[in-house]
Amino acid sequence: MGDYADPPETLVAKLRPICLALPEAYEEKAWAGTRWMVRKKTFAHVLAVDRESPPVLAKAHELTGAANVVTFRSEGPELEMLRHAGHPYFYAGWGRDVVGLVLDDDTDWDEVTELLTESYCVMAPQKLVALLDRPPPVD
């Protein structure tokens, strides 16, 4: 591969209903892969990388071969936990709040749904976030 590339369409098809279920979310083709946005702000981006990809992602999660990854936004204590959790999570290397997740056969899709919904909430206006049926924050 040697660069960022498009992930398999089957993977995009798994992420699509998660992302498009969110208010005013839309999908577009990115420079590589597919991204989902709200009000021109990306909250999820899926792409394929390998050890020859630009170093930020390849080194971030110590790739030994090709992988499909989704990047998303996080904040607060969850951001710090995800940035330091190790495989399958990694700090994307750009943006203070961008985290990545390697998508493979062991991926917990309920967790992906939760993470992408939270990413949407970081990027979306509060009036759109208020439309979501979310549990109240735990103090």
CSV table of C-alpha atoms in Angstrom, one decimal:
chain,number,residue,atom,x,y,z
A,1,MET,CA,0.0,0.0,0.0
A,2,GLY,CA,2.6,2.5,1.1
A,3,ASP,CA,0.3,5.4,1.8
A,4,TYR,CA,-3.2,6.1,3.2
A,5,ALA,CA,-5.8,4.2,1.3
A,6,ASP,CA,-9.5,3.3,1.2
A,7,PRO,CA,-10.7,0.7,3.6
A,8,PRO,CA,-12.9,-2.2,2.4
A,9,GLU,CA,-16.5,-1.1,1.5
A,10,THR,CA,-17.8,-3.7,4.0
A,11,LEU,CA,-16.2,-1.8,6.8
A,12,VAL,CA,-17.5,1.6,5.6
A,13,ALA,CA,-21.0,-0.1,5.4
A,14,LYS,CA,-20.7,-1.1,9.1
A,15,LEU,CA,-19.8,2.4,10.2
A,16,ARG,CA,-22.3,4.2,8.0
A,17,PRO,CA,-25.5,3.5,10.0
A,18,ILE,CA,-23.7,4.3,13.3
A,19,CYS,CA,-22.6,7.7,12.0
A,20,LEU,CA,-25.6,8.7,9.9
A,21,ALA,CA,-28.0,7.9,12.7
A,22,LEU,CA,-26.8,11.1,14.4
A,23,PRO,CA,-28.6,14.4,13.8
A,24,GLU,CA,-27.5,16.3,10.6
A,25,ALA,CA,-24.5,13.9,10.2
A,26,TYR,CA,-23.4,13.4,6.6
A,27,GLU,CA,-20.8,11.3,4.8
A,28,GLU,CA,-18.2,12.3,2.3
A,29,LYS,CA,-15.2,10.9,0.5
A,30,ALA,CA,-12.0,12.1,2.2
A,31,TRP,CA,-8.5,12.4,0.7
A,32,ALA,CA,-8.3,8.8,1.8
A,33,GLY,CA,-11.1,6.7,3.1
A,34,THR,CA,-14.5,8.1,4.2
A,35,ARG,CA,-15.3,10.6,6.8
A,36,TRP,CA,-18.5,11.6,8.6
A,37,MET,CA,-19.2,15.2,9.5
A,38,VAL,CA,-21.5,17.5,11.3
A,39,ARG,CA,-21.6,21.2,10.3
A,40,LYS,CA,-18.3,20.8,8.3
A,41,LYS,CA,-16.5,19.2,11.3
A,42,THR,CA,-15.2,15.7,11.0
A,43,PHE,CA,-16.2,13.4,13.9
A,44,ALA,CA,-15.2,10.1,12.4
A,45,HIS,CA,-12.8,9.1,9.6
A,46,VAL,CA,-12.0,5.5,8.4
A,47,LEU,CA,-9.0,4.7,6.3
A,48,ALA,CA,-6.5,2.0,5.7
A,49,VAL,CA,-2.8,2.3,6.6
A,50,ASP,CA,0.3,0.2,6.7
A,51,ARG,CA,3.8,0.4,8.0
A,52,GLU,CA,4.8,2.4,4.9
A,53,SER,CA,2.2,5.0,5.6
A,54,PRO,CA,3.2,8.4,6.7
A,55,PRO,CA,4.9,7.9,10.1
A,56,VAL,CA,2.4,9.6,12.3
A,57,LEU,CA,-0.2,6.8,12.1
A,58,ALA,CA,2.2,3.9,11.3
A,59,LYS,CA,4.3,4.5,14.3
A,60,ALA,CA,1.4,5.5,16.5
A,61,HIS,CA,0.2,2.0,16.8
A,62,GLU,CA,3.3,0.1,15.8
A,63,LEU,CA,2.0,-1.4,12.7
A,64,THR,CA,3.5,-4.6,11.5
A,65,GLY,CA,1.2,-4.9,8.5
A,66,ALA,CA,-1.8,-3.3,6.9
A,67,ALA,CA,-4.7,-2.1,9.2
A,68,ASN,CA,-8.0,-0.4,8.9
A,69,VAL,CA,-8.4,2.4,11.4
A,70,VAL,CA,-11.1,4.9,12.5
A,71,THR,CA,-10.1,8.2,14.0
A,72,PHE,CA,-12.4,10.2,16.2
A,73,ARG,CA,-12.6,12.9,18.8
A,74,SER,CA,-12.6,12.6,22.6
A,75,GLU,CA,-12.2,14.8,25.6
A,76,GLY,CA,-11.6,14.9,29.3
A,77,PRO,CA,-10.6,11.8,31.3
A,78,GLU,CA,-11.7,9.5,28.4
A,79,LEU,CA,-9.3,11.2,26.0
A,80,GLU,CA,-6.3,10.6,28.4
A,81,MET,CA,-7.4,7.0,29.0
A,82,LEU,CA,-7.7,6.2,25.3
A,83,ARG,CA,-4.4,8.0,24.3
A,84,HIS,CA,-2.5,5.7,26.8
A,85,ALA,CA,-4.6,2.5,26.5
A,86,GLY,CA,-2.4,0.8,23.9
A,87,HIS,CA,-3.6,-1.5,21.2
A,88,PRO,CA,-6.1,-1.2,19.6
A,89,TYR,CA,-6.2,2.5,20.6
A,90,PHE,CA,-3.6,5.1,19.6
A,91,TYR,CA,-3.0,8.9,19.7
A,92,ALA,CA,-3.5,9.9,16.0
A,93,GLY,CA,-0.6,12.4,16.2
A,94,TRP,CA,-2.6,15.5,15.0
A,95,GLY,CA,-5.2,17.6,16.8
A,96,ARG,CA,-5.1,17.6,20.6
A,97,ASP,CA,-8.2,15.4,20.8
A,98,VAL,CA,-7.9,12.9,18.0
A,99,VAL,CA,-7.7,9.3,18.9
A,100,GLY,CA,-7.5,6.2,16.6
A,101,LEU,CA,-8.8,2.7,16.9
A,102,VAL,CA,-7.6,-0.3,14.8
A,103,LEU,CA,-10.6,-2.1,13.4
A,104,ASP,CA,-10.2,-5.9,13.2
A,105,ASP,CA,-11.9,-9.1,14.0
A,106,ASP,CA,-11.9,-8.3,17.7
A,107,THR,CA,-13.5,-4.9,17.4
A,108,ASP,CA,-16.4,-4.3,19.9
A,109,TRP,CA,-19.0,-2.6,17.7
A,110,ASP,CA,-21.1,-1.5,20.6
A,111,GLU,CA,-18.0,0.3,21.9
A,112,VAL,CA,-17.4,1.8,18.4
A,113,THR,CA,-20.9,3.1,18.5
A,114,GLU,CA,-20.4,4.7,21.9
A,115,LEU,CA,-17.0,6.3,20.9
A,116,LEU,CA,-18.3,7.7,17.6
A,117,THR,CA,-21.4,9.1,19.3
A,118,GLU,CA,-19.2,10.8,21.9
A,119,SER,CA,-17.0,12.1,19.1
A,120,TYR,CA,-20.1,13.6,17.4
A,121,CYS,CA,-21.0,15.2,20.7
A,122,VAL,CA,-17.5,16.9,20.9
A,123,MET,CA,-17.9,18.4,17.4
A,124,ALA,CA,-21.7,19.1,17.1
A,125,PRO,CA,-23.5,22.2,18.3
A,126,GLN,CA,-25.2,21.7,21.7
A,127,LYS,CA,-28.7,22.0,20.1
A,128,LEU,CA,-27.9,18.9,18.0
A,129,VAL,CA,-26.4,17.0,21.0
A,130,ALA,CA,-29.5,17.7,23.0
A,131,LEU,CA,-31.5,15.7,20.4
A,132,LEU,CA,-29.7,12.5,21.3
A,133,ASP,CA,-31.0,10.1,23.8
A,134,ARG,CA,-28.0,9.8,26.1
A,135,PRO,CA,-27.6,8.8,29.7
A,136,PRO,CA,-26.9,11.7,32.1
A,137,PRO,CA,-23.3,12.2,32.9
A,138,VAL,CA,-21.9,10.4,36.0
A,139,ASP,CA,-20.4,12.8,38.6
